[in-house]
Coordinates of C-alpha atoms and ligand atoms in Angstrom, one line a residue:
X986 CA 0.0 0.0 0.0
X987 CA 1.3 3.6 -0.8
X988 CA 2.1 5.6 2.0
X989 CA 0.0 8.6 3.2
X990 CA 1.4 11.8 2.9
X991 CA 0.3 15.4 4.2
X992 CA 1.4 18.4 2.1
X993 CA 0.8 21.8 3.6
X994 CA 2.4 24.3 1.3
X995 CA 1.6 24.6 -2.5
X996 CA 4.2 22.6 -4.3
X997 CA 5.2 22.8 -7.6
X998 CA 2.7 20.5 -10.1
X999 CA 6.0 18.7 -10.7
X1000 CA 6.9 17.5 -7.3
X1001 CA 3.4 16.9 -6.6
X1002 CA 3.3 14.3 -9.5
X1003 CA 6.5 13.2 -7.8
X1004 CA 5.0 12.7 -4.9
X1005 CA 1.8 11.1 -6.2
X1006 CA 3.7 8.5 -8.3
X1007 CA 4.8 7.0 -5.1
X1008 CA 2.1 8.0 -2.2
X1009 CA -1.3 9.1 -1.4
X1010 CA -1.3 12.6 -1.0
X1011 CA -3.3 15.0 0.4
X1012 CA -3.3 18.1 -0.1
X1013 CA -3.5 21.9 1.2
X1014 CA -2.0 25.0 -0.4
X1015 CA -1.3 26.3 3.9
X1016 CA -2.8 26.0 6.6
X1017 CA -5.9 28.5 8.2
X1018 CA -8.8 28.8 10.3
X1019 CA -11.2 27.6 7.6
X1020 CA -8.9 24.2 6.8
X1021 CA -7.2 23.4 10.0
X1022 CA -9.8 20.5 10.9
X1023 CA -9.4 18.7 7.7
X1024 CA -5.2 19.2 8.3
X1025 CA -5.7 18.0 11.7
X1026 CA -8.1 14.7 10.2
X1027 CA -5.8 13.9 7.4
X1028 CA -2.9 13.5 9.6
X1029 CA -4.4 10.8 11.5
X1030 CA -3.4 8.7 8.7
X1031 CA -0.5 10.1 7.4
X1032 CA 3.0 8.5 7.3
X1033 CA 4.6 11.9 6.3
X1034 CA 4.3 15.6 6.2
X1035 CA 6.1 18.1 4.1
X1036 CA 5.5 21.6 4.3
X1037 CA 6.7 25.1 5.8
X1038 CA 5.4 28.1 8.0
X1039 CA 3.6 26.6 10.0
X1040 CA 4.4 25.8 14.5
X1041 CA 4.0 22.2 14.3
X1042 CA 2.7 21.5 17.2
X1043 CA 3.2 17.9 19.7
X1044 CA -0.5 18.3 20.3
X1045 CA -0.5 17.7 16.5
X1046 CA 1.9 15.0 15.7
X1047 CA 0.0 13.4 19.1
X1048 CA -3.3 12.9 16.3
X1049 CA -0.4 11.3 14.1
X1050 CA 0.4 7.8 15.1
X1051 CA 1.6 6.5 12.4
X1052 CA 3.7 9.5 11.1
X1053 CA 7.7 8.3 10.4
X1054 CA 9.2 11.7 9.2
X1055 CA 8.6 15.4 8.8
X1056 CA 9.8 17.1 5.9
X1057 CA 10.0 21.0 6.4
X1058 CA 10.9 23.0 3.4
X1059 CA 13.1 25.1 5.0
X1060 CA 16.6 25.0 7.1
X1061 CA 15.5 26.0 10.2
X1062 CA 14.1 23.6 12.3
X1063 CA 12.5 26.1 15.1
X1064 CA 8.5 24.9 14.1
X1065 CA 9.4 21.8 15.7
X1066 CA 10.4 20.2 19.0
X1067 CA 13.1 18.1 18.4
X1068 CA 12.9 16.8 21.8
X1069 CA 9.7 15.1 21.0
X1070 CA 11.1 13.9 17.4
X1071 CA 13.8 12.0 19.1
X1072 CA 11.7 10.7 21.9
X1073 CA 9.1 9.7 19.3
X1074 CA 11.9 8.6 17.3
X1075 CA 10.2 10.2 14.1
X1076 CA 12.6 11.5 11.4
X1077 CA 12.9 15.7 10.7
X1078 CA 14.3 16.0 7.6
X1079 CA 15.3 20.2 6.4
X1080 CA 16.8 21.9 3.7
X1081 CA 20.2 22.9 4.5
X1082 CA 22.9 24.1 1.6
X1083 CA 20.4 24.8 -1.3
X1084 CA 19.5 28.2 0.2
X1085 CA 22.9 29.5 1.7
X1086 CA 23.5 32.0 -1.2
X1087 CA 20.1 33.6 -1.7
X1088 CA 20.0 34.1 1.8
X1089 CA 23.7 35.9 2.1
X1090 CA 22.2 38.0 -0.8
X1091 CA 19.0 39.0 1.0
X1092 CA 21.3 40.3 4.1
X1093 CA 23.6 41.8 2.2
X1094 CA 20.7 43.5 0.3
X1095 CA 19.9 44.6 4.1
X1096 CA 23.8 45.9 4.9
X1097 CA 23.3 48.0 1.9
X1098 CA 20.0 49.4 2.1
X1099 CA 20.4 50.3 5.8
X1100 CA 23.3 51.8 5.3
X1101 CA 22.6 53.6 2.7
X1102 CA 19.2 54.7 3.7
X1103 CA 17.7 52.9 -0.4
X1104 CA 14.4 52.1 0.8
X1105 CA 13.8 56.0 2.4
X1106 CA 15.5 57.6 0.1
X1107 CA 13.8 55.9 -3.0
X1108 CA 10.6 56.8 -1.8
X1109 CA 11.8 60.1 -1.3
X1110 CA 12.0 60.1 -4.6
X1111 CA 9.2 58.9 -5.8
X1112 CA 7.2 61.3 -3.5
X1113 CA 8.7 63.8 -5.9
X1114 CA 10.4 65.5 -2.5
X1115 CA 13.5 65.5 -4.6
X1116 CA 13.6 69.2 -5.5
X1117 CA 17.3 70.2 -5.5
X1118 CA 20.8 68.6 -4.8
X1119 CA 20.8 66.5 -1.8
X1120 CA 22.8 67.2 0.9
X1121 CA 24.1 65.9 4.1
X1122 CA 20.1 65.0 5.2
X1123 CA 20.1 62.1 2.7
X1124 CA 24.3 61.1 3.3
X1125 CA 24.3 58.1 4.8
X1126 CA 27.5 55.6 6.0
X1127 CA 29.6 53.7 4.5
X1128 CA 30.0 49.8 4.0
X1129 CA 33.1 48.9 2.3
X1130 CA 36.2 48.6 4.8
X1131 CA 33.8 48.3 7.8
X1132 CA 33.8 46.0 10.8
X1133 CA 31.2 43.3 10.3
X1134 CA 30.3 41.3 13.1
X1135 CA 29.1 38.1 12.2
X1136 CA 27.0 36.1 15.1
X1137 CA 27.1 32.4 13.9
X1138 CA 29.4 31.3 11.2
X1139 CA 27.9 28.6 9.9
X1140 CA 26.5 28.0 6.5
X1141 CA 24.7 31.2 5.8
X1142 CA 27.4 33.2 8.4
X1143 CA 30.3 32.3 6.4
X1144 CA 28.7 33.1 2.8
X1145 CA 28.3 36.5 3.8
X1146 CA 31.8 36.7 5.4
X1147 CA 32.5 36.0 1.7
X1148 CA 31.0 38.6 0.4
X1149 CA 32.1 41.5 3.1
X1150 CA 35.7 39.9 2.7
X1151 CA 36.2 39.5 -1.1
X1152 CA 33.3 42.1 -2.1
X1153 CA 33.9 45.2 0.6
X1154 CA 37.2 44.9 2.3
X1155 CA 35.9 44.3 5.7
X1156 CA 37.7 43.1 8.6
X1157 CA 35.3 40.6 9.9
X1158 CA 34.8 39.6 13.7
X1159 CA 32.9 36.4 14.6
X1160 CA 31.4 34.8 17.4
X1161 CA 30.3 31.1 17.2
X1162 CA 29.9 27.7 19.0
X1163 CA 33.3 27.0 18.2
X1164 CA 36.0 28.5 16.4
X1165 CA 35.7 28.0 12.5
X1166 CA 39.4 28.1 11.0
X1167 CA 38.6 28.0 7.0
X1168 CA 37.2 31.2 8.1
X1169 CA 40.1 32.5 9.6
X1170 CA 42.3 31.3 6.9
X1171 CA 40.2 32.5 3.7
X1172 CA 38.7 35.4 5.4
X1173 CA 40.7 36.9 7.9
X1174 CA 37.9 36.4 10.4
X1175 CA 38.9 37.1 13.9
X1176 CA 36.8 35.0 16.2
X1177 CA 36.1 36.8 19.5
X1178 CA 33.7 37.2 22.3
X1179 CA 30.6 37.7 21.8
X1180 CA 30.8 41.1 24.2
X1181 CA 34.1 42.0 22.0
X1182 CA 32.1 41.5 18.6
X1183 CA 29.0 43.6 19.7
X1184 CA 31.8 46.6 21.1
X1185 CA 33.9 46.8 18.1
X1186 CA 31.4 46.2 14.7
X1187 CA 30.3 48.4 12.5
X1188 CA 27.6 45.8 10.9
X1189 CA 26.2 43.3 14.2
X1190 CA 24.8 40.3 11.5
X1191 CA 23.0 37.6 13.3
X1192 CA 22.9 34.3 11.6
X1193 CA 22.0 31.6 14.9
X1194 CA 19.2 28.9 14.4
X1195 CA 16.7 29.7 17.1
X1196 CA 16.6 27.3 19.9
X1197 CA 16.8 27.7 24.0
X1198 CA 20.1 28.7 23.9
X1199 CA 19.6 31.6 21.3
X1200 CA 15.4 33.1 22.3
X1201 CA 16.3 36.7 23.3
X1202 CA 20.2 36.5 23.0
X1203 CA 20.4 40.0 22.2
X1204 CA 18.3 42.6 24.5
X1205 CA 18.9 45.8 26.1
X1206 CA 22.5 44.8 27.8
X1207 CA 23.5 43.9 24.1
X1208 CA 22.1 46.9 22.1
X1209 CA 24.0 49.2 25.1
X1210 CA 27.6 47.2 24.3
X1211 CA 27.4 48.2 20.6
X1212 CA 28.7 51.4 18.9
X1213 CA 26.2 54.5 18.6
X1214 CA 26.9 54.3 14.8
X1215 CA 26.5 50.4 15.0
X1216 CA 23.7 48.9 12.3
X1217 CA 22.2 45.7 13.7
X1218 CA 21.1 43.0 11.0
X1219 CA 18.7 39.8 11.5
X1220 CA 17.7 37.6 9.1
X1221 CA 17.5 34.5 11.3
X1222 CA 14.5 34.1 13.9
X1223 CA 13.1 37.2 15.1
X1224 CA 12.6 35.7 18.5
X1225 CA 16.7 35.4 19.0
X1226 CA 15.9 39.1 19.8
X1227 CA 14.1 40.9 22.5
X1228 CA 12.2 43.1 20.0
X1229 CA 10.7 45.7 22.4
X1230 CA 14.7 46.5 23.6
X1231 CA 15.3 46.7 19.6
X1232 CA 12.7 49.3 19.2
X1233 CA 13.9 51.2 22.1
X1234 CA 17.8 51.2 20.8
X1235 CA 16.4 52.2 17.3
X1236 CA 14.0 55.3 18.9
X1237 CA 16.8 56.6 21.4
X1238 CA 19.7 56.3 18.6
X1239 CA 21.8 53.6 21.1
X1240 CA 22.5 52.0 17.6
X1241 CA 22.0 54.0 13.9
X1242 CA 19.8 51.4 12.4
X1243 CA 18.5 48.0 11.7
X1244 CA 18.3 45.8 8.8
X1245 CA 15.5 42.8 9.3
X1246 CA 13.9 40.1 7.6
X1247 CA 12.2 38.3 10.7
X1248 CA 9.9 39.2 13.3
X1249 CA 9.2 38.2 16.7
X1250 CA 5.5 37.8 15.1
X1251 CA 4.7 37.4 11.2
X1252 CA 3.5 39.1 9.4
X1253 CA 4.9 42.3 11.3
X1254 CA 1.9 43.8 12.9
X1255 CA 0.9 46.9 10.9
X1256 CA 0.9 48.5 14.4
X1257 CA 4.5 48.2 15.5
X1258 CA 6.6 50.9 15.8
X1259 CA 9.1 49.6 13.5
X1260 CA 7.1 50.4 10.3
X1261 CA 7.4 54.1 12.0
X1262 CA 11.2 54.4 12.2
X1263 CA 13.2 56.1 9.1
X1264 CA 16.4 53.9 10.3
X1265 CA 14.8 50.3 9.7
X1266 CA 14.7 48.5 6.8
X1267 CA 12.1 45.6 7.1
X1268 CA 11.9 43.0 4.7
X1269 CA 8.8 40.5 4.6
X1270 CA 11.1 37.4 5.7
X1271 CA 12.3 37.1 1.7
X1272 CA 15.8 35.5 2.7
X1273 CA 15.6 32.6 0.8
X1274 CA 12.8 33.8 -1.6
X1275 CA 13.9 33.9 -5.2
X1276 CA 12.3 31.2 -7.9
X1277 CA 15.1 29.3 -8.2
X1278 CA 15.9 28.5 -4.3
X1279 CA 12.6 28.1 -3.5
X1280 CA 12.4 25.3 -6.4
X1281 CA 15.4 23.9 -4.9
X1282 CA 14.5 24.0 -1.6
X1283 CA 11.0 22.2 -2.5
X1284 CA 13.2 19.4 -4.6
X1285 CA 15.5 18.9 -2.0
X1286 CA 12.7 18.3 0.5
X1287 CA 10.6 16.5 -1.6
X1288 CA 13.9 14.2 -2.0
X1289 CA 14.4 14.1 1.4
X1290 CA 10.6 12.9 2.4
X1291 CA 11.0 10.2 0.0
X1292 CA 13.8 8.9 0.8
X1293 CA 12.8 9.0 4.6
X1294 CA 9.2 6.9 3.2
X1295 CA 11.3 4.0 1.3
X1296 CA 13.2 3.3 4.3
X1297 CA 16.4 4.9 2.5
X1298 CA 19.1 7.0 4.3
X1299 CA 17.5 10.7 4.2
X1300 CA 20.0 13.1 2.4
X1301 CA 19.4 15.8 5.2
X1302 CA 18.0 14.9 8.7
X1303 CA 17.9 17.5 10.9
X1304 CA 16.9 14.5 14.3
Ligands
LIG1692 N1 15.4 34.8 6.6 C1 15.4 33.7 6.0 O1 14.6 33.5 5.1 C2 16.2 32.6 6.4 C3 16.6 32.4 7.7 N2 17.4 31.3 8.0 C4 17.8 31.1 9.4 O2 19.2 31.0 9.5 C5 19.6 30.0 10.4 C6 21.0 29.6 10.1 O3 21.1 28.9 8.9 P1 22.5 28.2 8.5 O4 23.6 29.2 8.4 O5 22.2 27.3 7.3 O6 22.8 27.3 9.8 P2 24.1 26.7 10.3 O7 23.8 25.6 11.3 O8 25.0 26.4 9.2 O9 24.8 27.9 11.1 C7 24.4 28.3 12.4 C8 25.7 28.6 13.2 O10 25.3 29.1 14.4 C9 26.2 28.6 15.4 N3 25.6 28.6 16.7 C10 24.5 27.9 17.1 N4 24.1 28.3 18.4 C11 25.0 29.3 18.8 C12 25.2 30.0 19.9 N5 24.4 29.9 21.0 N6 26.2 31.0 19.9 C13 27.0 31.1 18.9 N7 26.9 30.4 17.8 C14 25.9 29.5 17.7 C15 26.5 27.1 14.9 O11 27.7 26.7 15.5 C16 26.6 27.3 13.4 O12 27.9 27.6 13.0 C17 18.5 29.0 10.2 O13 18.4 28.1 11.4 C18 17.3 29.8 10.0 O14 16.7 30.1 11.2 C19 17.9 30.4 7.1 C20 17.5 30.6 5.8 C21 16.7 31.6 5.3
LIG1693 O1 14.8 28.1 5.5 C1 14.5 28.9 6.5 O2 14.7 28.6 7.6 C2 13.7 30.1 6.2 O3 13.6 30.9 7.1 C3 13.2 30.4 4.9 O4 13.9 30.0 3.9

């Protein structure tokens, strides 16, 4: 008999047919209010899920008892509890690799664009508020030869080390579990504290899965260590940062600006004072989302959620 398998994000029609060729599928473009019965019903029978955006909740897998393996068409794992995957002994397969350079593009889209105020002073243009030669008003700072402070060298970490290193001449600083010496080699990268790094960058770049160890890493005590001209990026998980101390380092000019892609809540709420400050640049979580990553990224997990249902060794388990 074919296995049963959930889909809860729209797939390409070609996966699907991959999918269907091998398993009984069911399927939901994502997940609300109005569908989340019949997502809860179909996974009482399901042998695997693939899908993205959406907390996946033990209450959830609980109604699954014959689930073998998650597929989540992304790299972080943070919808999950791994805890319960390993207990459970269920397989959480993710999409690691695929999407490293779209995302190094998407922050440094952010260095940019912070620094050199694009967003504001685009629509200063197009409000037709541009009248004369600019002056020191619409300067903004520079990026080449300054400190970046990367916070997690990993995958994504080191591809925009890359960039800042070979692209922009900048000294780069990291903090990370453990030392990373390619880095230091090809890049130059310094590894230091993490108090050092947030004292001496020009660019503080977070780049951390989030799990207990990371929620709220960087709050008030952090935003207070770094430089007055300092622009803070994030395109990992919004909750690696208290967001309310952000706000407050943003309104009383501890920092000069911030460059983000991810919220403590998606979508950002249209109330929140960041959508009010000239010095942010917020991006609608986009890091990996160009056509072709987001095809790979689908392939790859599609891949992996096969593999996983034929019993084969899974090309990218995350538990
Ligand atoms: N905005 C977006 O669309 C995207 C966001 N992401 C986020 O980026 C995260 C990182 O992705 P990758 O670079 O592929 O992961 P990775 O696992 O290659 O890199 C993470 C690095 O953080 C380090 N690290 C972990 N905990 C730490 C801690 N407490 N202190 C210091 N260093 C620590 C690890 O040693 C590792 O080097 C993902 O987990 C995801 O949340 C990823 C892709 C797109
Ligand atoms: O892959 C991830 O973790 C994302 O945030 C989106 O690509």
């Amino acid at each position: 008999m074919k296995p049963h398998v959930v889909v809860y994000k729209k797939l390409p029609e070609h996966l699907l047919q991959r999918l269907q060729a091998e398993c009984n599928v069911t399927l939901f473009d994502r997940i609300t209010q109005d569908n989340r019965a019949d997502f809860l019903a179909a996974l009482k029978t399901a042998h695997g899920m693939i899908g993205a955006s959406l907390p996946i909740t033990n209450d959830m897998l609980e109604g699954a008892p014959q689930l073998r393996i998650a597929s989540t068409i992304s790299v972080g794992v943070d919808n999950f509890d791994l805890d319960y995957f390993r207990r459970r002994g269920l397989m959480l397969a993710h999409t690691p690799g695929v999407l490293t350079e779209a995302t190094a593009d998407t922050i440094f889209a952010l260095i940019l664009s912070t620094a050199r105020r694009v967003v504001e002073l685009a629509e200063y243009v197009k409000a037709g508020r541009w009248k004369g030669s600019i002056g020191e008003a619409q300067f903004g700072v520079n990026v080449h030869g300054k400190t970046l402070g990367l916070i997690g060298m990993g995958r994504i970490g080191s591809a925009v080390a890359r960039r800042a290193h070979h692209g922009f001449g900048m000294p780069i600083l990291y903090h990370n579990r453990r030392p990373d010496p390619e880095a230091e080699r090809e890049l130059d990268a310094r590894y230091v504290s993490q108090d050092e790094l947030l004292a001496q960058a020009d660019f503080v770049c977070v780049m951390l899965p989030l799990n207990a160890d990371t929620e709220r890493l960087i709050g008030a005590r952090e935003f207070a260590l770094m430089k007055r001209s300092a622009i803070f990026i994030n395109a990992s998980r919004g909750r690696i940062v208290d967001e309310a101390a952000l706000i407050e380092a943003l309104q009383d000019k501890t920092i000069y600006g911030a460059g983000l892609d991810v919220f403590e809540v998606e979508p950002l709420p249209a109330e929140s004072p960041l959508l009010q400050l000239p010095n942010v640049v917020a991006l609608p979580h986009i890091g990996s989302a160009t056509h072709e990553t987001r095809l790979a990224m689908a392939e790859l997990a599609v891949s992996n959620l096969l593999a996983g249902l034929r019993g084969e060794p899974v090309p990218h388990l995350a538990v």
